[in-house]
Short mmCIF file of C-alpha atoms in Angstrom, two decimals:
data_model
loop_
_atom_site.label_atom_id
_atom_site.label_comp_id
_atom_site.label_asym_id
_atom_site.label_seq_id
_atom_site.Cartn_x
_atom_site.Cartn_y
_atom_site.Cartn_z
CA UNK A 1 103.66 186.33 -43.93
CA UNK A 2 107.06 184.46 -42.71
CA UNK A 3 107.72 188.02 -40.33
CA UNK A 4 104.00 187.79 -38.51
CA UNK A 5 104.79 184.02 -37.99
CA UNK A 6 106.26 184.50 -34.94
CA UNK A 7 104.63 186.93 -33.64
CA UNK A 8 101.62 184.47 -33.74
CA UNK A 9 103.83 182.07 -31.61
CA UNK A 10 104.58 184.84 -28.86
CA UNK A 11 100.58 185.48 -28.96
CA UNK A 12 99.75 181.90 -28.33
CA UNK A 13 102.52 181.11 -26.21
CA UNK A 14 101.13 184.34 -23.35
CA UNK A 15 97.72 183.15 -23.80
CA UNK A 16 98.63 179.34 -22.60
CA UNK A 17 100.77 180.83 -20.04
CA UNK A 18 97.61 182.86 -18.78
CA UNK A 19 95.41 179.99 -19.20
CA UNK A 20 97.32 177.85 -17.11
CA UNK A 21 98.05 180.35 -14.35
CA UNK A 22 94.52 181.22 -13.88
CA UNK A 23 93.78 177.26 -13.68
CA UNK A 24 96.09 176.87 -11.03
CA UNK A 25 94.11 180.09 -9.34
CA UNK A 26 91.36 178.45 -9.32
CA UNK A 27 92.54 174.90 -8.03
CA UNK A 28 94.42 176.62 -5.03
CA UNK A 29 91.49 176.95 -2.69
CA UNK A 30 89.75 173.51 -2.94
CA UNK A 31 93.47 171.92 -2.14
CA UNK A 32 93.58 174.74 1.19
CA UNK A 33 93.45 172.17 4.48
CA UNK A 34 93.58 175.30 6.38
CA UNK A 35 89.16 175.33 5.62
CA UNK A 36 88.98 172.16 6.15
CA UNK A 37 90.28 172.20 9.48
CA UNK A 38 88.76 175.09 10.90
CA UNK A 39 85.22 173.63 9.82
CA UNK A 40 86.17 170.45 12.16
CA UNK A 41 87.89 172.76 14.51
CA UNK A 42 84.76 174.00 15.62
CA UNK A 43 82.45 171.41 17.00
CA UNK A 44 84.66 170.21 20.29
CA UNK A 45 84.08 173.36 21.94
CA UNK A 46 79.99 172.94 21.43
CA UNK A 47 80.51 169.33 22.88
CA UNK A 48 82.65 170.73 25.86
CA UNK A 49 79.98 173.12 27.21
CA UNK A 50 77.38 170.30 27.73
CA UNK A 51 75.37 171.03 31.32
CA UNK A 52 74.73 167.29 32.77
CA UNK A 53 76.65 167.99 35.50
CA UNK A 54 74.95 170.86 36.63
CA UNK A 55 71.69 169.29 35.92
CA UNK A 56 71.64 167.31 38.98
CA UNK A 57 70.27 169.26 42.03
CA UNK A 58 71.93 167.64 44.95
CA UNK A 59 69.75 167.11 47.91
CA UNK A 60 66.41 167.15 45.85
CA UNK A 61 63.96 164.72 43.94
CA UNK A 62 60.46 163.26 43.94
CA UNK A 63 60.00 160.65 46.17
CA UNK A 64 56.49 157.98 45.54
CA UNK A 65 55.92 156.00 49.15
CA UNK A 66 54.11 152.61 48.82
CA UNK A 67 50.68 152.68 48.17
CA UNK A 68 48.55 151.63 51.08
CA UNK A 69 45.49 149.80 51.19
CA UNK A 70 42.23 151.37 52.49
CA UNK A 71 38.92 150.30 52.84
CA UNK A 72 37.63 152.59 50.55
CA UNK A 73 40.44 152.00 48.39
CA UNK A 74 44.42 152.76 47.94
CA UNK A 75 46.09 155.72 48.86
CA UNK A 76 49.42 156.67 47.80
CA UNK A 77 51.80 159.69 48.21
CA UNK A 78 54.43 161.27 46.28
CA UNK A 79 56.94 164.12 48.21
CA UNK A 80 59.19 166.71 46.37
CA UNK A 81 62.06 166.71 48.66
CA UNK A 82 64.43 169.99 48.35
CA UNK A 83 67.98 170.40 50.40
CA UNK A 84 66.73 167.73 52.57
CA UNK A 85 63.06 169.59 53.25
CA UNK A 86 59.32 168.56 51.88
CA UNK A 87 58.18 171.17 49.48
CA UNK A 88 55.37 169.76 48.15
CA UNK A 89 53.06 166.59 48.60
CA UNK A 90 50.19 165.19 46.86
CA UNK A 91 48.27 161.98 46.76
CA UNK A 92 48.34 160.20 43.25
CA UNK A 93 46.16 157.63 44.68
CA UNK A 94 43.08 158.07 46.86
CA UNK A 95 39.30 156.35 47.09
CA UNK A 96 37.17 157.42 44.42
CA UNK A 97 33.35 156.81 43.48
CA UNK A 98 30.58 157.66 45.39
CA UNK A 99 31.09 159.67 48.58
CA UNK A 100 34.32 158.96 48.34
CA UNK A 101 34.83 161.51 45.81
CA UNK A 102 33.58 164.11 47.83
CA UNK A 103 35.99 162.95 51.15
CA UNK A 104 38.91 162.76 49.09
CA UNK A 105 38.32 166.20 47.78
CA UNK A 106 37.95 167.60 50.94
CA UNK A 107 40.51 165.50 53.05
CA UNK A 108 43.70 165.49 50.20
CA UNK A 109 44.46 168.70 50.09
CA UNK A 110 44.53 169.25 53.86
CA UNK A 111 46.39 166.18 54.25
CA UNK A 112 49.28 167.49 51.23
CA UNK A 113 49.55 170.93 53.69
CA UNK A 114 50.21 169.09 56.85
CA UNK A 115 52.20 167.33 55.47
CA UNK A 116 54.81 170.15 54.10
CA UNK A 117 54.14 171.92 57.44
CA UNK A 118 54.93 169.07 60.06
CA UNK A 119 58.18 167.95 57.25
CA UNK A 120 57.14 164.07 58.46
CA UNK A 121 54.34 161.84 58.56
CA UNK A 122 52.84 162.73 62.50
CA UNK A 123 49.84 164.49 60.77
CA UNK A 124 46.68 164.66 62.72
CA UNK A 125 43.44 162.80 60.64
CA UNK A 126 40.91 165.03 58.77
CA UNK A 127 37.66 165.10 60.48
CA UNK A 128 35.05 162.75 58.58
CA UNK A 129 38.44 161.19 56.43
CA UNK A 130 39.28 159.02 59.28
CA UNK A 131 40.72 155.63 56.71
CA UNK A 132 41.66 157.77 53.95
CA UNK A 133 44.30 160.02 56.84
CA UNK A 134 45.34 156.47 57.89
CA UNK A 135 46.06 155.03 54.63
CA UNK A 136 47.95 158.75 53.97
CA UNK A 137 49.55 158.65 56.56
CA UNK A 138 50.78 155.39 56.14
CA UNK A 139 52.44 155.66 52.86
CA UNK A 140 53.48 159.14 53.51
CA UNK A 141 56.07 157.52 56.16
CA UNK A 142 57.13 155.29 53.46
CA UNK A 143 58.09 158.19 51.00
CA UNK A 144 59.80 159.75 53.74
CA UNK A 145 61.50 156.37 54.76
CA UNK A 146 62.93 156.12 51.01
CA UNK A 147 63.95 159.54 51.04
CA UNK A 148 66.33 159.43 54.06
CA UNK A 149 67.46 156.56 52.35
CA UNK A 150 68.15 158.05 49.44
CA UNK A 151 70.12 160.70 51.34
CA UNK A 152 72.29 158.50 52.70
CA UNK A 153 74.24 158.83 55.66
CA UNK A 154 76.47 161.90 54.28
CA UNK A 155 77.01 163.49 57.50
CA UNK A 156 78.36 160.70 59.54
CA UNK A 157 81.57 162.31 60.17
CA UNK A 158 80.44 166.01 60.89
CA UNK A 159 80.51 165.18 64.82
CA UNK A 160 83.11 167.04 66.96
CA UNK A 161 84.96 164.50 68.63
CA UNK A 162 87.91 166.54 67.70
CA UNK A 163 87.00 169.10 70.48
CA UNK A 164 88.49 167.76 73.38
CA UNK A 165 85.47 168.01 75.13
CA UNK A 166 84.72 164.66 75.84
CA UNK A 167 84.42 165.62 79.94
CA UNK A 168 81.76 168.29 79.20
CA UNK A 169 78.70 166.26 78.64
CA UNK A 170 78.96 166.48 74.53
CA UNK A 171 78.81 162.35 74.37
CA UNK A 172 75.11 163.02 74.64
CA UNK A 173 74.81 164.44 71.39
CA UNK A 174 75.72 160.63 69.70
CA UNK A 175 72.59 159.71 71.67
CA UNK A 176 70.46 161.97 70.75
CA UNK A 177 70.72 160.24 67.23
CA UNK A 178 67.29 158.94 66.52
CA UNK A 179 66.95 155.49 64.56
CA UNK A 180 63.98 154.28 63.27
CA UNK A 181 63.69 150.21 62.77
CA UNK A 182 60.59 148.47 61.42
CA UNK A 183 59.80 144.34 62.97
CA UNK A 184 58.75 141.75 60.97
CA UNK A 185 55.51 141.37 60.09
CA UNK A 186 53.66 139.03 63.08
CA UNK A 187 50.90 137.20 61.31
CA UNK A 188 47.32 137.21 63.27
CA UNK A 189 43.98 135.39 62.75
CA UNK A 190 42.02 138.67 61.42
CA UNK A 191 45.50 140.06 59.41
CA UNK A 192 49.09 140.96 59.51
CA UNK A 193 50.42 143.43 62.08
CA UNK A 194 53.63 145.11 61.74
CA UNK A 195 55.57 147.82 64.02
CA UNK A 196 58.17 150.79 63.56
CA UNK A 197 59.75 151.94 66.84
CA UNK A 198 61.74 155.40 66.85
CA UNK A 199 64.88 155.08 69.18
CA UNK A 200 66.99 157.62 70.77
CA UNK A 201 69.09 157.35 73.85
CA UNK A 202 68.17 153.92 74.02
CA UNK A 203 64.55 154.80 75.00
CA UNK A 204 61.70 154.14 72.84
CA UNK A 205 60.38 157.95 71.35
CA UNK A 206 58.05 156.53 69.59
CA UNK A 207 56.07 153.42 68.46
CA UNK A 208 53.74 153.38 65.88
CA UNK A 209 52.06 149.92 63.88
CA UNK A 210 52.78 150.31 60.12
CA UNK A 211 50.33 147.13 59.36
CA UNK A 212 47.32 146.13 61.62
CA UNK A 213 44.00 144.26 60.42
CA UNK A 214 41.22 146.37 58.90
CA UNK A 215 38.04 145.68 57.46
CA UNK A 216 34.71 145.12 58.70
CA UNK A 217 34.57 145.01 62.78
CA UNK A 218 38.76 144.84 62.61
CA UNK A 219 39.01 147.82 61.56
CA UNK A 220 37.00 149.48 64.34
CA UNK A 221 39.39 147.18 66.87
CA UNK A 222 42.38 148.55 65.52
CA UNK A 223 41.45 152.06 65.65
CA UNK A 224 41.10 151.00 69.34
CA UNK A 225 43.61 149.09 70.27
CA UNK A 226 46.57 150.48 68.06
CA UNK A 227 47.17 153.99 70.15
CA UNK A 228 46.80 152.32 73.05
CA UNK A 229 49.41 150.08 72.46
CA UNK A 230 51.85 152.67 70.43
CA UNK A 231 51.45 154.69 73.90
CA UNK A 232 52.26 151.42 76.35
CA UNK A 233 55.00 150.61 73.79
CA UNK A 234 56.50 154.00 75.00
CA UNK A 235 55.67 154.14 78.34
CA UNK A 236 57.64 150.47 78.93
CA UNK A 237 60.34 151.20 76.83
CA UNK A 238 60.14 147.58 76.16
CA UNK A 239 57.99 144.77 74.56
CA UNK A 240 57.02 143.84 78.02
CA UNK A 241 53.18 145.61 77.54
CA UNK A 242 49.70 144.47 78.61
CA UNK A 243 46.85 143.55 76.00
CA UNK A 244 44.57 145.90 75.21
CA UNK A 245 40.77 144.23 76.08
CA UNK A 246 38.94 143.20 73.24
CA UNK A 247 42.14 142.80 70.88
CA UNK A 248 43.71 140.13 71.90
CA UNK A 249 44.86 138.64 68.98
CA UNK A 250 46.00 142.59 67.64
CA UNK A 251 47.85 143.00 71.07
CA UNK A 252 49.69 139.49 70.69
CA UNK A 253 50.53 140.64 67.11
CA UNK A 254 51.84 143.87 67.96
CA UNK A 255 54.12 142.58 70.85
CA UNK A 256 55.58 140.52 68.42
CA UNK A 257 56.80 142.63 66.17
CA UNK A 258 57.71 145.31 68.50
CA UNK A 259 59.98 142.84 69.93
CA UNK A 260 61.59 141.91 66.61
CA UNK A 261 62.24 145.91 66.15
CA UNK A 262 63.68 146.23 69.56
CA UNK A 263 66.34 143.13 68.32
CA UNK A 264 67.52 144.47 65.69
CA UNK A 265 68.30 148.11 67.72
CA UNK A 266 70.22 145.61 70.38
CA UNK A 267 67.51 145.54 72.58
#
């Protein structure tokens, strides 16, 4: 009994040795920071190849104008406006109810293509759609107003006054700048009439009245009296126009606010 004593020792002496080398095994991992960090390593590299600066399309974007006041209703336009062109147009207003359902079916979708294919708001009326064109037409020019706005005024310094040419007649290319200026809005017994002149060269290209009265017999005077004046706004080059007969009050209005748009281009 005394010899197998010690042998008992040795026995029980390898086994805690065992035990506690296989404990230590088995703790080794969970203490490992090498896991730990490559867990964590991996998530700034998912947060690095985020697109939001690719998602912006430069030189594109939906444009709504304001909506315009018919009498059959409100029209308004929204543009899609790519590298600086109109790709698509559509009206998300127009008269409804009644025969007006029928004109607006017809007359919209005519009214989106022109549009797109003149890139601007001279569009020609739809036959039979006469206030629902003008009312289009209207708020068409202020969607494409906001969008050269929007654009800004980028390519300011692409001219070539660096050429040397000054002597070869290439100062006429600053002139040929158009700028468009809207007057104030000349208040009138039968409504408010307001007027945006296009300017280039200092000569007027083109007058046009973005307010004039409507409604009832006014509206059949402005139809009158409005290209009439846009043309004699033109022709003069100046404020300086004769009434048209019948519209007095229109004509007075108009002058008004041509003049005011002519001030603020320096006259």
């Amino acid at each position: 009994m005394r010899k197998s004593h010690p042998i008992r020792r040795v026995v029980l002496a390898g086994a805690a040795t065992v035990s506690g080398i296989v404990l230590l095994l088995s703790l080794k991992p969970a203490t490992d920071p090498g896991s730990a960090q490559a867990a964590g390593g991996a998530a700034p590299p998912v947060a690095a190849q985020s697109p939001q600066g690719g998602a912006q399309a430069a030189g594109s974007g939906t444009v709504t104008g304001d909506a315009a006041q018919t009498q059959y209703g409100a029209v308004q336009v929204r543009l899609t406006v790519s590298n600086g062109k109109i790709t698509q147009a559509e009206a998300v207003q127009a008269p409804k109810g009644g025969q007006s359902d029928q004109i607006t079916a017809n007359a919209v979708p005519k009214l989106n293509q022109a549009a797109v294919a003149a890139q601007g708001a001279d569009i020609d009326a739809v036959s039979g759609a006469t206030y629902t064109s003008a009312g289009y037409e209207k708020s068409l020019q202020s969607a494409v107003d906001k969008a050269k706005a929007s654009a800004g005024s980028g390519s300011q310094g692409s001219g070539s006054q660096g050429s040397g040419s000054q002597g070869s007649g290439s100062q006429g290319s600053g002139a040929a700048q158009a700028r468009t200026v809207t007057g104030s809005v000349a208040q009138t017994q039968y409504g408010p009439v307001q007027v945006r002149v296009t300017v280039s060269g200092g000569k007027i290209t083109k007058a046009e009245a973005v307010q004039a009265p409507s409604g009832g017999q006014s509206t059949s005077v402005t139809n009158n009296a409005v290209p009439k004046l846009n043309q004699a706004a033109v022709a003069a080059g100046s404020a300086d126009i004769d009434a048209v007969s019948g519209a007095t009050y229109t004509s007075a209005g108009y002058k008004e606010s041509l003049q005011s748009a002519l001030d603020q281009t320096g006259g």
